[in-house]
Short mmCIF file of C-alpha atoms and ligand atoms in Angstrom, two decimals:
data_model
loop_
_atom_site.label_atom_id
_atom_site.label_comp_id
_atom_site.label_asym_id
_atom_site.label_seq_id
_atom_site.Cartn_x
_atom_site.Cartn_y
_atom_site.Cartn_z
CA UNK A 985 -2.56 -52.74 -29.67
CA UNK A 986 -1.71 -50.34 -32.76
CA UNK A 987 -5.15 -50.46 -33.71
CA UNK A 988 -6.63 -50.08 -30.70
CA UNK A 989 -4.34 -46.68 -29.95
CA UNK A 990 -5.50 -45.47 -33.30
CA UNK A 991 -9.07 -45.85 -32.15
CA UNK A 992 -8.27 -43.76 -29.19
CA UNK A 993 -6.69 -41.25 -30.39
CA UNK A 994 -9.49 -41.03 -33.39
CA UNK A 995 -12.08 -40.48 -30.24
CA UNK A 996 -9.65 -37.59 -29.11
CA UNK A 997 -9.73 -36.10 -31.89
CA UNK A 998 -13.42 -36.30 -32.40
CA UNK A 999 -13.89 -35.09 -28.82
CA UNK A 1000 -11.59 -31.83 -29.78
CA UNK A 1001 -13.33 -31.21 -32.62
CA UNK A 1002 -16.61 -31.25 -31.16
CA UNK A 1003 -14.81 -28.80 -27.99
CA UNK A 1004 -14.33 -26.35 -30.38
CA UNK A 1005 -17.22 -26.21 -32.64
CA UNK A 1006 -19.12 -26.00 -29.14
CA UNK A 1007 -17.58 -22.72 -28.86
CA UNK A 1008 -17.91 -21.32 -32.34
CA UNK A 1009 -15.02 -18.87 -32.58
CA UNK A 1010 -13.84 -18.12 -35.78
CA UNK A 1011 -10.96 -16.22 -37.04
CA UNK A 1012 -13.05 -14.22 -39.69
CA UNK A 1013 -15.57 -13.27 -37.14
CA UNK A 1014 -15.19 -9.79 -37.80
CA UNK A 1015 -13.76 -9.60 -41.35
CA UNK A 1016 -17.24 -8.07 -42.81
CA UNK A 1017 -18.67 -6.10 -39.93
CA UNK A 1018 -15.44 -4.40 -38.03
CA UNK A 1019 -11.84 -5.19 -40.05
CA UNK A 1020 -10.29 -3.09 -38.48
CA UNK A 1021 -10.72 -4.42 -34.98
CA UNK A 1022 -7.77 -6.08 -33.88
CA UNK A 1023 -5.68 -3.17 -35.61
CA UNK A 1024 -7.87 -0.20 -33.46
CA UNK A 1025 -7.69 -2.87 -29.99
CA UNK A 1026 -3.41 -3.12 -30.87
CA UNK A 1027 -2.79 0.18 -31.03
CA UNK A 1028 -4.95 1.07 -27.82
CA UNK A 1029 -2.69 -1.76 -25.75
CA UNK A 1030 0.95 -0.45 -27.70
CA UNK A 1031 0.26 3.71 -26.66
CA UNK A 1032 -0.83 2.37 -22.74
CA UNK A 1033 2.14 0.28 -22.65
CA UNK A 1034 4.14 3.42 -24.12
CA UNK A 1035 3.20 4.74 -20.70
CA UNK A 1036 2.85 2.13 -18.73
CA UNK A 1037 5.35 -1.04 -18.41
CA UNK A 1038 2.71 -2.81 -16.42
CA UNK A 1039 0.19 -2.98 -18.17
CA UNK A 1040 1.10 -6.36 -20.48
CA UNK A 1041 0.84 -7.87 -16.86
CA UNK A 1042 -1.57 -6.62 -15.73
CA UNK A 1043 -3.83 -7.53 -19.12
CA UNK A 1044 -2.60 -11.11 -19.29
CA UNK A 1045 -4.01 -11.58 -16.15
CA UNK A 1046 -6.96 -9.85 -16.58
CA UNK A 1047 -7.74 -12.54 -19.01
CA UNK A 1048 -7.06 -15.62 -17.05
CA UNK A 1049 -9.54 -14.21 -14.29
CA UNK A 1050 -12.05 -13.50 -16.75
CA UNK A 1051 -12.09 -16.93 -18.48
CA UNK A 1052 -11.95 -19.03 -15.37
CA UNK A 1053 -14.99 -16.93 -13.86
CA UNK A 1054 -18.01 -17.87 -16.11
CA UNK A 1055 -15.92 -18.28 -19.27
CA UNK A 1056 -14.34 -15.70 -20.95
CA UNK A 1057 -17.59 -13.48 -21.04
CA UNK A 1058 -15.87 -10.03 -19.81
CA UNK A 1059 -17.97 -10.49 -16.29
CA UNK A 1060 -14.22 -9.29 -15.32
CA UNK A 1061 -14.40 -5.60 -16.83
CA UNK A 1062 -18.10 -5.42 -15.21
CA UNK A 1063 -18.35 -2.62 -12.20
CA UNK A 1064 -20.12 -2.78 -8.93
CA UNK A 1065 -23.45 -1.23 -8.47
CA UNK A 1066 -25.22 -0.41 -5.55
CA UNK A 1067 -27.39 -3.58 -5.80
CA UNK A 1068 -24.39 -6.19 -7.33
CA UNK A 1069 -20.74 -6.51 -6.25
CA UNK A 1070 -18.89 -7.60 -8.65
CA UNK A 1071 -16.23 -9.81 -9.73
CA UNK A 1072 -13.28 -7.25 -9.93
CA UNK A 1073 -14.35 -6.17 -6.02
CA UNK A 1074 -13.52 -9.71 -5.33
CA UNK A 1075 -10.49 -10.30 -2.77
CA UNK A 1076 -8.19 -11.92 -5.85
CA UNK A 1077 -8.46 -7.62 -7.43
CA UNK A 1078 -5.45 -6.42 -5.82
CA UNK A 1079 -3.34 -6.38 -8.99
CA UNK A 1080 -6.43 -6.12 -11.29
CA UNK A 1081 -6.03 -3.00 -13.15
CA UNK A 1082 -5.34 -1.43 -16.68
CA UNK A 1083 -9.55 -2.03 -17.20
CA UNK A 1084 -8.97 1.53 -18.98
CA UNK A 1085 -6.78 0.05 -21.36
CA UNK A 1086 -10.21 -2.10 -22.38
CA UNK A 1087 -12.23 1.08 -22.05
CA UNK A 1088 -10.48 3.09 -24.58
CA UNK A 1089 -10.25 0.37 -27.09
CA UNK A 1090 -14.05 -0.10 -26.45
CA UNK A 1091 -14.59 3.56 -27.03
CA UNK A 1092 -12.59 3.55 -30.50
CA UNK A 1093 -14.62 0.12 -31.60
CA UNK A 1094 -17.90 1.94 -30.81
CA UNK A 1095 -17.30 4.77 -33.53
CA UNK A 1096 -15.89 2.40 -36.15
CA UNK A 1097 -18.57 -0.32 -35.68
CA UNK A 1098 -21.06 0.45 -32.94
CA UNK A 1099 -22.89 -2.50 -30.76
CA UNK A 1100 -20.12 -5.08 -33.18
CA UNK A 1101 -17.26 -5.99 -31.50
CA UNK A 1102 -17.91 -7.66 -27.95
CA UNK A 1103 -15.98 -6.78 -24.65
CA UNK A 1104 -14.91 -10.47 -24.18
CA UNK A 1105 -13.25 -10.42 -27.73
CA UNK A 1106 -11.22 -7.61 -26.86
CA UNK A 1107 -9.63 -8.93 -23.76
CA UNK A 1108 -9.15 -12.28 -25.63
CA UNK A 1109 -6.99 -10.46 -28.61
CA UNK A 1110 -5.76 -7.23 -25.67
CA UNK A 1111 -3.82 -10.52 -24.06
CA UNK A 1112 -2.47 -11.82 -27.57
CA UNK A 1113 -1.18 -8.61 -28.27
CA UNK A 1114 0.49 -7.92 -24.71
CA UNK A 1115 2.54 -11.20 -25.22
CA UNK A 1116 3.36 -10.38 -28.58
CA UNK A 1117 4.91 -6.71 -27.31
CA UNK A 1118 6.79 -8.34 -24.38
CA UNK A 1119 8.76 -10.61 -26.78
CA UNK A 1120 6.86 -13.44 -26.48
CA UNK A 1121 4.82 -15.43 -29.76
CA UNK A 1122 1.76 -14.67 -31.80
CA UNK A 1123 -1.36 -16.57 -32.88
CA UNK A 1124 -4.73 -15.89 -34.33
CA UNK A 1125 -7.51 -14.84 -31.95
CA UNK A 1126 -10.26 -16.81 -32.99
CA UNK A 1127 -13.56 -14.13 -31.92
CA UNK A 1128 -17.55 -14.09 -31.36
CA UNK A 1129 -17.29 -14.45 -27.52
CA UNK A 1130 -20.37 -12.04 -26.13
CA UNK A 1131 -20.66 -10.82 -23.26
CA UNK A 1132 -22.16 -11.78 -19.96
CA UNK A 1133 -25.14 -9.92 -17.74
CA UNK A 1134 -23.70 -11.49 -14.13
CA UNK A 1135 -20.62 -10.61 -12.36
CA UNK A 1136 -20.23 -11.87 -8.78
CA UNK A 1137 -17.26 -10.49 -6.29
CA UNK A 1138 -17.89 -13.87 -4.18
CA UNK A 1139 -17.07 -16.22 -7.25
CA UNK A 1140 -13.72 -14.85 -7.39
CA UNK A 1141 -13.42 -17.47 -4.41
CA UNK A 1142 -13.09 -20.35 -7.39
CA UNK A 1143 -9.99 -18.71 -8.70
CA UNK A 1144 -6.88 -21.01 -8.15
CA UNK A 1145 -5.04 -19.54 -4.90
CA UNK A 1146 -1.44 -19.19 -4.69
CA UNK A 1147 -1.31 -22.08 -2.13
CA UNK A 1148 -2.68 -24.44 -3.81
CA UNK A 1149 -0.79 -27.52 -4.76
CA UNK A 1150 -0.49 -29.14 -7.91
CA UNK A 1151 -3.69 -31.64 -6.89
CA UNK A 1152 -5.57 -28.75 -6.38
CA UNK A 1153 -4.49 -26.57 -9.35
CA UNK A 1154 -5.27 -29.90 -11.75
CA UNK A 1155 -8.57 -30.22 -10.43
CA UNK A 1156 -9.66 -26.19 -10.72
CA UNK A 1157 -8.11 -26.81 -14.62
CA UNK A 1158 -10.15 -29.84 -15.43
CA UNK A 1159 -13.06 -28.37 -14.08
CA UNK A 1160 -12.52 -25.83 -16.86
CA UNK A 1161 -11.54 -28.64 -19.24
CA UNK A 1162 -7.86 -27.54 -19.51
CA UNK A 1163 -5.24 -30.19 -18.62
CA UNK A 1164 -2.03 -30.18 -16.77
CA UNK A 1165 -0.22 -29.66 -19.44
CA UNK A 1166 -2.27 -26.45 -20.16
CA UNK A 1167 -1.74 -26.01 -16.40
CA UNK A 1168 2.20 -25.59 -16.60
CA UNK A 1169 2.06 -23.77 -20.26
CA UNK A 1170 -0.63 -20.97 -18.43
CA UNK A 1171 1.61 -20.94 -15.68
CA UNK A 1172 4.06 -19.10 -17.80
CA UNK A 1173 2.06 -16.18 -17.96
CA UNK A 1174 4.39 -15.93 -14.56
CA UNK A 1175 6.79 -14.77 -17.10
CA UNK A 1176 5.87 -11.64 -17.03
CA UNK A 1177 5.01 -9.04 -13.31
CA UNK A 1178 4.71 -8.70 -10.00
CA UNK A 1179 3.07 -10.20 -6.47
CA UNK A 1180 2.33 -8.46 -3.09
CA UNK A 1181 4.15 -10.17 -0.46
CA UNK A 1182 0.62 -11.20 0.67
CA UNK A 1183 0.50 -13.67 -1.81
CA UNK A 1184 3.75 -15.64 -0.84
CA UNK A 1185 4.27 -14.10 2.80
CA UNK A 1186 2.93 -17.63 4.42
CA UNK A 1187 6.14 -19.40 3.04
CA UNK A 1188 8.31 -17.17 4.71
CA UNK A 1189 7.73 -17.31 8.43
CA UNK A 1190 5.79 -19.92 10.70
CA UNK A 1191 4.99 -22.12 7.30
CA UNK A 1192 4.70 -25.66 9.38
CA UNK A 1193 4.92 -26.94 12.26
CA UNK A 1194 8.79 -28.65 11.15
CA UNK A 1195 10.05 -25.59 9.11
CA UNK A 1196 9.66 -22.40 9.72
CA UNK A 1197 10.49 -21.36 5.82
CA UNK A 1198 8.94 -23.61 2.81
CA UNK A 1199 11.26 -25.81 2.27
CA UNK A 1200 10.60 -25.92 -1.32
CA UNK A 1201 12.11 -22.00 -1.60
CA UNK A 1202 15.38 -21.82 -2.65
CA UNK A 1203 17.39 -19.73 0.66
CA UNK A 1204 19.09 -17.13 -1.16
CA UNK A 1205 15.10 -16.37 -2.97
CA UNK A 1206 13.78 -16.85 0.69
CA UNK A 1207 16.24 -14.61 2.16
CA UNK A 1208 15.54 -12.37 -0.54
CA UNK A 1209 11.64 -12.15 0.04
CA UNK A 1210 12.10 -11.86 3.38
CA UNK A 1211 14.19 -8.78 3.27
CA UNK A 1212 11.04 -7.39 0.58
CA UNK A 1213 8.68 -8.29 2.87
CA UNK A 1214 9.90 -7.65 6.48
CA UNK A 1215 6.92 -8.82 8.64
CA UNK A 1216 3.35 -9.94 7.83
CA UNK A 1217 0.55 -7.16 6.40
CA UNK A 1218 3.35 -4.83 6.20
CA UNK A 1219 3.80 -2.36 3.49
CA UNK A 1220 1.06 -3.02 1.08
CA UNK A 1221 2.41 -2.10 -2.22
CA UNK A 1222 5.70 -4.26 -1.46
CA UNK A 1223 6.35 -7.40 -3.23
CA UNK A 1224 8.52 -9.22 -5.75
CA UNK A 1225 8.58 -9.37 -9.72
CA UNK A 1226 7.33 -13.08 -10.20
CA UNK A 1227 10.68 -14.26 -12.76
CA UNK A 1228 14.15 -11.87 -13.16
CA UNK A 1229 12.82 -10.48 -16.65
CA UNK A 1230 9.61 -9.59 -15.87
CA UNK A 1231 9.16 -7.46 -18.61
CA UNK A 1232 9.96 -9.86 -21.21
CA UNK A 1233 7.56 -13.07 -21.90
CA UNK A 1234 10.31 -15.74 -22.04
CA UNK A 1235 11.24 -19.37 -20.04
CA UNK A 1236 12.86 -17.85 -17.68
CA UNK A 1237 9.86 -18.69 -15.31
CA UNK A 1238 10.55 -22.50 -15.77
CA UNK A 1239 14.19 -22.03 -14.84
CA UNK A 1240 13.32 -20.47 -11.97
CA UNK A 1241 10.91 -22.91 -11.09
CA UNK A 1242 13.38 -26.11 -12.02
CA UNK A 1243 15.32 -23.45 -9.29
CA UNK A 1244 13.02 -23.66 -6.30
CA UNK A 1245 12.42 -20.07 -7.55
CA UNK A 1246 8.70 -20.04 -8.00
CA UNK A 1247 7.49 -17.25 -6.09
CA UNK A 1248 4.15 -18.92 -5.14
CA UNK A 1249 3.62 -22.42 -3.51
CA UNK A 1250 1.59 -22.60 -6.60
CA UNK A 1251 4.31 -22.32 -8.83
CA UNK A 1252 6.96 -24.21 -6.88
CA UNK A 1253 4.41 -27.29 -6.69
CA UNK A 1254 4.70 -27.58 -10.21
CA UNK A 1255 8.02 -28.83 -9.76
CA UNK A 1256 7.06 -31.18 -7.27
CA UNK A 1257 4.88 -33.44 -8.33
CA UNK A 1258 5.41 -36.03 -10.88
CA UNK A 1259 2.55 -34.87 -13.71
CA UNK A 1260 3.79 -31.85 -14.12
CA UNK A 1261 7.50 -31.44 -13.58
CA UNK A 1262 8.67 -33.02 -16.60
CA UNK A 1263 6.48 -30.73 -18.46
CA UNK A 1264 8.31 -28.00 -16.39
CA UNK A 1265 11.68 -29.48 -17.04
CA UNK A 1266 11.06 -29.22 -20.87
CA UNK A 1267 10.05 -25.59 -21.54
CA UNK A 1268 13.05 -24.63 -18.92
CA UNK A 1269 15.02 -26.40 -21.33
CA UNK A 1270 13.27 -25.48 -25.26
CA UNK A 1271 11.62 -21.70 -24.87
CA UNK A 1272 10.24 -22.44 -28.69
CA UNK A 1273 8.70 -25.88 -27.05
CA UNK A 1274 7.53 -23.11 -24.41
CA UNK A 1275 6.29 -20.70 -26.93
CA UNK A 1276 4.27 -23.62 -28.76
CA UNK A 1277 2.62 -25.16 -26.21
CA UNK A 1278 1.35 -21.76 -24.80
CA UNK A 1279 0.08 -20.37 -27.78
CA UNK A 1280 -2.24 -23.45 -27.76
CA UNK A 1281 -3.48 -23.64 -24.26
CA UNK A 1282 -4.27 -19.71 -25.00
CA UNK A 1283 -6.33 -20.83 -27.82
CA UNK A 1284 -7.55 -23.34 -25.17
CA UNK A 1285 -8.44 -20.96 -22.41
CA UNK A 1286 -9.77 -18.15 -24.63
CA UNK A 1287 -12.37 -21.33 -25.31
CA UNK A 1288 -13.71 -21.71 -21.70
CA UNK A 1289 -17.41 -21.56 -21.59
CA UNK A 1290 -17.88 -19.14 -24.22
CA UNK A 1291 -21.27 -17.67 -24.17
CA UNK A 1292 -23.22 -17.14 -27.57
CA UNK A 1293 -26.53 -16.18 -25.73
CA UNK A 1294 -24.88 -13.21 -24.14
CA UNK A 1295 -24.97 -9.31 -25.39
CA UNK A 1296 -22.54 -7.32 -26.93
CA UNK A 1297 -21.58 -4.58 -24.24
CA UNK A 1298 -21.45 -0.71 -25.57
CA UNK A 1299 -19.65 0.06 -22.37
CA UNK A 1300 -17.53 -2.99 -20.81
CA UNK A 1301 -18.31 -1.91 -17.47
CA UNK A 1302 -22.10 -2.00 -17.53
CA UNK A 1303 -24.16 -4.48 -18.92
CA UNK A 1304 -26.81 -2.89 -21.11
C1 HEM B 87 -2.17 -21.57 -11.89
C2 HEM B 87 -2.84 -20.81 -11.07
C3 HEM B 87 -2.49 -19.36 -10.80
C4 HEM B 87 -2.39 -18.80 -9.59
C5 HEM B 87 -2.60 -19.48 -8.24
C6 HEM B 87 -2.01 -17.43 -9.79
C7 HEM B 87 -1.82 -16.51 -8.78
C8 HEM B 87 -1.34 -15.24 -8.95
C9 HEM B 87 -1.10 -14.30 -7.88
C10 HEM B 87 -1.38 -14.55 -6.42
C11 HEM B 87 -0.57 -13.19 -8.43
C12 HEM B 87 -0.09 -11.96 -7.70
C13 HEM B 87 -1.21 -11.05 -7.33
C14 HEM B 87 -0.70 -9.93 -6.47
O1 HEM B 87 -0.28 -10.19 -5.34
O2 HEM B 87 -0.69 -8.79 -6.90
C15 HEM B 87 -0.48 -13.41 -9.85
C16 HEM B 87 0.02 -12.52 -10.74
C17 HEM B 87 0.00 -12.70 -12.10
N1 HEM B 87 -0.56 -13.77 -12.77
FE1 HEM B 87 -1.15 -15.48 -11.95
N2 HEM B 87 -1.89 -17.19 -11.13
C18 HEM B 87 -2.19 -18.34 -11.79
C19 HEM B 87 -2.24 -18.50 -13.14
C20 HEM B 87 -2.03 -17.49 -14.05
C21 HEM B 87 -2.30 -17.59 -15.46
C22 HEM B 87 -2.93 -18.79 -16.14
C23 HEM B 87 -1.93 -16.41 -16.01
C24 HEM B 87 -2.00 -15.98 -17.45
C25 HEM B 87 -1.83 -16.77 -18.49
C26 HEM B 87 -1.41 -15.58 -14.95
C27 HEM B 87 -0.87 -14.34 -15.12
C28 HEM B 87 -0.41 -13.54 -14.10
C29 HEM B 87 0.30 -12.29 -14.32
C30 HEM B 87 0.71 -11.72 -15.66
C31 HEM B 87 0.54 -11.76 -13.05
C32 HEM B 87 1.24 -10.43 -12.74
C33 HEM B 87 0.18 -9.36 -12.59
C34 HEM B 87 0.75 -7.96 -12.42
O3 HEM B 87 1.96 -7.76 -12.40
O4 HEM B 87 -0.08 -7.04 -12.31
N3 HEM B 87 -1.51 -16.26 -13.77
N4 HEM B 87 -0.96 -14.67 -10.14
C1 NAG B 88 -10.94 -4.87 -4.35
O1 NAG B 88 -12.00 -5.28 -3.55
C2 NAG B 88 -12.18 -4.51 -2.37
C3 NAG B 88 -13.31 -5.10 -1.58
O2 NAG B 88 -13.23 -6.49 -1.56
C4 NAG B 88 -12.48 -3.06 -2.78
O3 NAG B 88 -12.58 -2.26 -1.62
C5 NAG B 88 -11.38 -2.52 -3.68
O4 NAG B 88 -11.72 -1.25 -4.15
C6 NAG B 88 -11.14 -3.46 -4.85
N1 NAG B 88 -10.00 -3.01 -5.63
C7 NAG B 88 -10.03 -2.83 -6.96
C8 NAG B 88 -8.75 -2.41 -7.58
O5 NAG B 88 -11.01 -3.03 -7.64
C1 NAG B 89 -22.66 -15.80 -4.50
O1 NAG B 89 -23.75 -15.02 -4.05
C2 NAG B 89 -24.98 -15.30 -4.70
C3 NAG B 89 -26.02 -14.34 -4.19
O2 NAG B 89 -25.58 -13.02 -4.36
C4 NAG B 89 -25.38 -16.75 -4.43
O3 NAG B 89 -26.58 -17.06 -5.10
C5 NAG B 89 -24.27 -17.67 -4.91
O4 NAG B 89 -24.55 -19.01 -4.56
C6 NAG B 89 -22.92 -17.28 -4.30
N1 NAG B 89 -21.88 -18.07 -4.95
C7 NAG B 89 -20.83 -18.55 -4.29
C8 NAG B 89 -19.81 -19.31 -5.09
O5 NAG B 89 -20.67 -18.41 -3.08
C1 NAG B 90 -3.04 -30.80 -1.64
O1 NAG B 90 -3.79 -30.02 -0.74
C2 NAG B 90 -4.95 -30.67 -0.24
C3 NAG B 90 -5.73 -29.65 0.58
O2 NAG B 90 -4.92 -29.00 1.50
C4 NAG B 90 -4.55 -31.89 0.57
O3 NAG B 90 -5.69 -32.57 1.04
C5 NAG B 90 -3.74 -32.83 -0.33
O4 NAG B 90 -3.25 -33.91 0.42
C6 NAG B 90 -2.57 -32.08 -0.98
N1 NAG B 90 -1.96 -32.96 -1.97
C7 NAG B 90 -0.67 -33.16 -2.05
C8 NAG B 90 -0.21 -34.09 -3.13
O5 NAG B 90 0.11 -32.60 -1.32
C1 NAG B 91 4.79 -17.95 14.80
O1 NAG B 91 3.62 -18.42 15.37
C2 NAG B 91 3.60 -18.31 16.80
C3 NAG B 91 2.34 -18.97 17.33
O2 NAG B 91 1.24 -18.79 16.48
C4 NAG B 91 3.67 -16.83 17.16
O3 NAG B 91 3.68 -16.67 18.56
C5 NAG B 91 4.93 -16.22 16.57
O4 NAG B 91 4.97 -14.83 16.80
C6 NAG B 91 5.00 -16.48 15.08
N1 NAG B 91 6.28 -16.05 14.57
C7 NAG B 91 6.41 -15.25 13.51
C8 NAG B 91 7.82 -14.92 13.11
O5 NAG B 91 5.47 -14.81 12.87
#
């Protein structure tokens, strides 16, 4: 029995070796041709948030939608042209923004090491370094993504939807080769902004035929949301911060969650079924287990189909 485990987890380890060299990222990528690159891409994301408090949100999740949409390949920072609509026109954009915070990294990279350092990179360390100035932990950015040449708004349809159960979120994971647990960890990145009530507004009112509120939603957070969002395609920039410090990256999104105060179905799901809410249980409980376990499914999701045949962008909107 012993022996046989050992085998397994021998294969496991193979496997994840073999996952990673797949993707070649290294974490000297750019020690000889652009050293100062993650220093130039910091400061660009420290003087917007100086100005901006939303942008560490906004940046985080910039990322997400840009890995699970053809691998982390920057097809997010890609504009629409007359013949190609792309992703960021998709119907998941509303909050998509900050893509100048990218630009004016971009534009500092291309004087210190022109045609070097590749859009995809810099949204892969831009979201390190937007959980590292909210409070929350560091890692190394392992780089060499390139960039892609197609960005499609109607692929945006593949994203993970804030109704989705936990059945469905596993499944859109897997298909990226992330787990459950990488699921919940991710999740966390719910530590940290805000959602239009059109995101949650289907849990409020008329949700099924034997409640008319989600039953899942804690009363005093459904009352709450309710009051925020007074009746259906109302006010479109109303909504609700997604955990009570949304400015700082901490558990506080698991305790709201172990709460009935996920904000999404999505979230609250995670609490519901039996993969996943232990896992939820245990970062509510240990923010340093929290803090560990997202730092690696980071590392995990800033793997997703990287793309070594692509370009390296001069200007992240265009593909040259
Ligand atoms: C598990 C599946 C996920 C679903 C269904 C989901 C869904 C959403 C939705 C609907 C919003 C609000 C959009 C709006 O109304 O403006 C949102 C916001 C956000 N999401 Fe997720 N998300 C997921 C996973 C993630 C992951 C993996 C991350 C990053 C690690 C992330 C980071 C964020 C952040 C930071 C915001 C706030 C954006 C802002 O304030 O501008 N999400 N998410
Ligand atoms: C989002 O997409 C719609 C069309 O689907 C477009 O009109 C709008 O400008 C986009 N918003 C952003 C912020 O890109
Ligand atoms: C998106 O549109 C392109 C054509 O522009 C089509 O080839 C592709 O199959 C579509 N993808 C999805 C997911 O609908
Ligand atoms: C999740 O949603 C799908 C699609 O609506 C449904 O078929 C499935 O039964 C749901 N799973 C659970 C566990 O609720
Ligand atoms: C609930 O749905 C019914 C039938 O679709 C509709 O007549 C009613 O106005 C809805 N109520 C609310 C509060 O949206």
């Amino acid at each position: 029995m012993v022996s046989k485990m050992k085998y397994y987890i021998s294969i496991l380890l193979v496997l994840g070796g073999i996952y990673e060299l797949g993707a070649a990222l290294d974490a000297h990528y750019y020690d000889k041709t652009c050293p100062q690159a993650e220093t130039i891409i910091f400061k660009a994301v420290r003087d917007a948030l100086a100005r901006d408090p939303k942008v560490p949100a906004r940046l985080l999740r910039m990322f997400f939608h840009d890995c699970f949409i053809r691998g982390c390949d920057a097809s997010v920072l890609v504009d629409s042209t007359p013949s190609n609509k792309a992703e960021k026109d998709g119907p998941p954009n509303l909050s998509l923004a900050a893509f100048y915070v990218i630009d004016a990294a971009k534009t500092k990279l291309e004087k210190s090491c022109p045609k070097t350092v590749s859009c995809a990179d810099i949204l892969a360390v831009a979201a390190r370094d937007v959980v590292v100035l909210s409070g929350g932990p560091t890692w190394r950015v392992a780089a060499g993504r390139k960039d892609g040449k197609i960005s499609r708004a109607n692929e945006t349809l593949n994203l993970p939807s804030p109704s989705s159960n936990t059945s469905q979120l596993i499944q859109g994971f897997a298909q990226r080769g992330l787990s459950a647990k990488d699921l919940v960890a991710l999740s966390g990145g719910h530590t940290l902004g805000f959602s239009h009530c059109s995101s949650f507004e289907g849990r409020l009112r008329n949700f099924s035929a034997a409640h008319d509120t989600d039953p899942t939603l804690h009363p005093q957070l459904a009352a709450e949301l309710k009051r925020k969002c007074p009746k259906p395609n109302g006010d479109r920039n109303a909504g609700q911060f997604l955990d009570s410090t949304s400015s700082i990256f901490d558990n506080d999104y698991y305790r709201r969650v172990a709460g009935g105060k996920g904000v999404f179905i999505s979230d609250q799901s995670l609490l519901g079924d039996y993969r996943t809410r232990w896992i939820v249980e245990a970062f509510a409980r240990d923010q340093g287990l929290f803090f560990k376990e997202f730092t690696d499914s980071m590392i995990r999701l800033g793997n997703v189909g990287v793309d070594e045949s692509g370009q390296v962008r001069e200007n992240c909107r265009l593909v040259n």
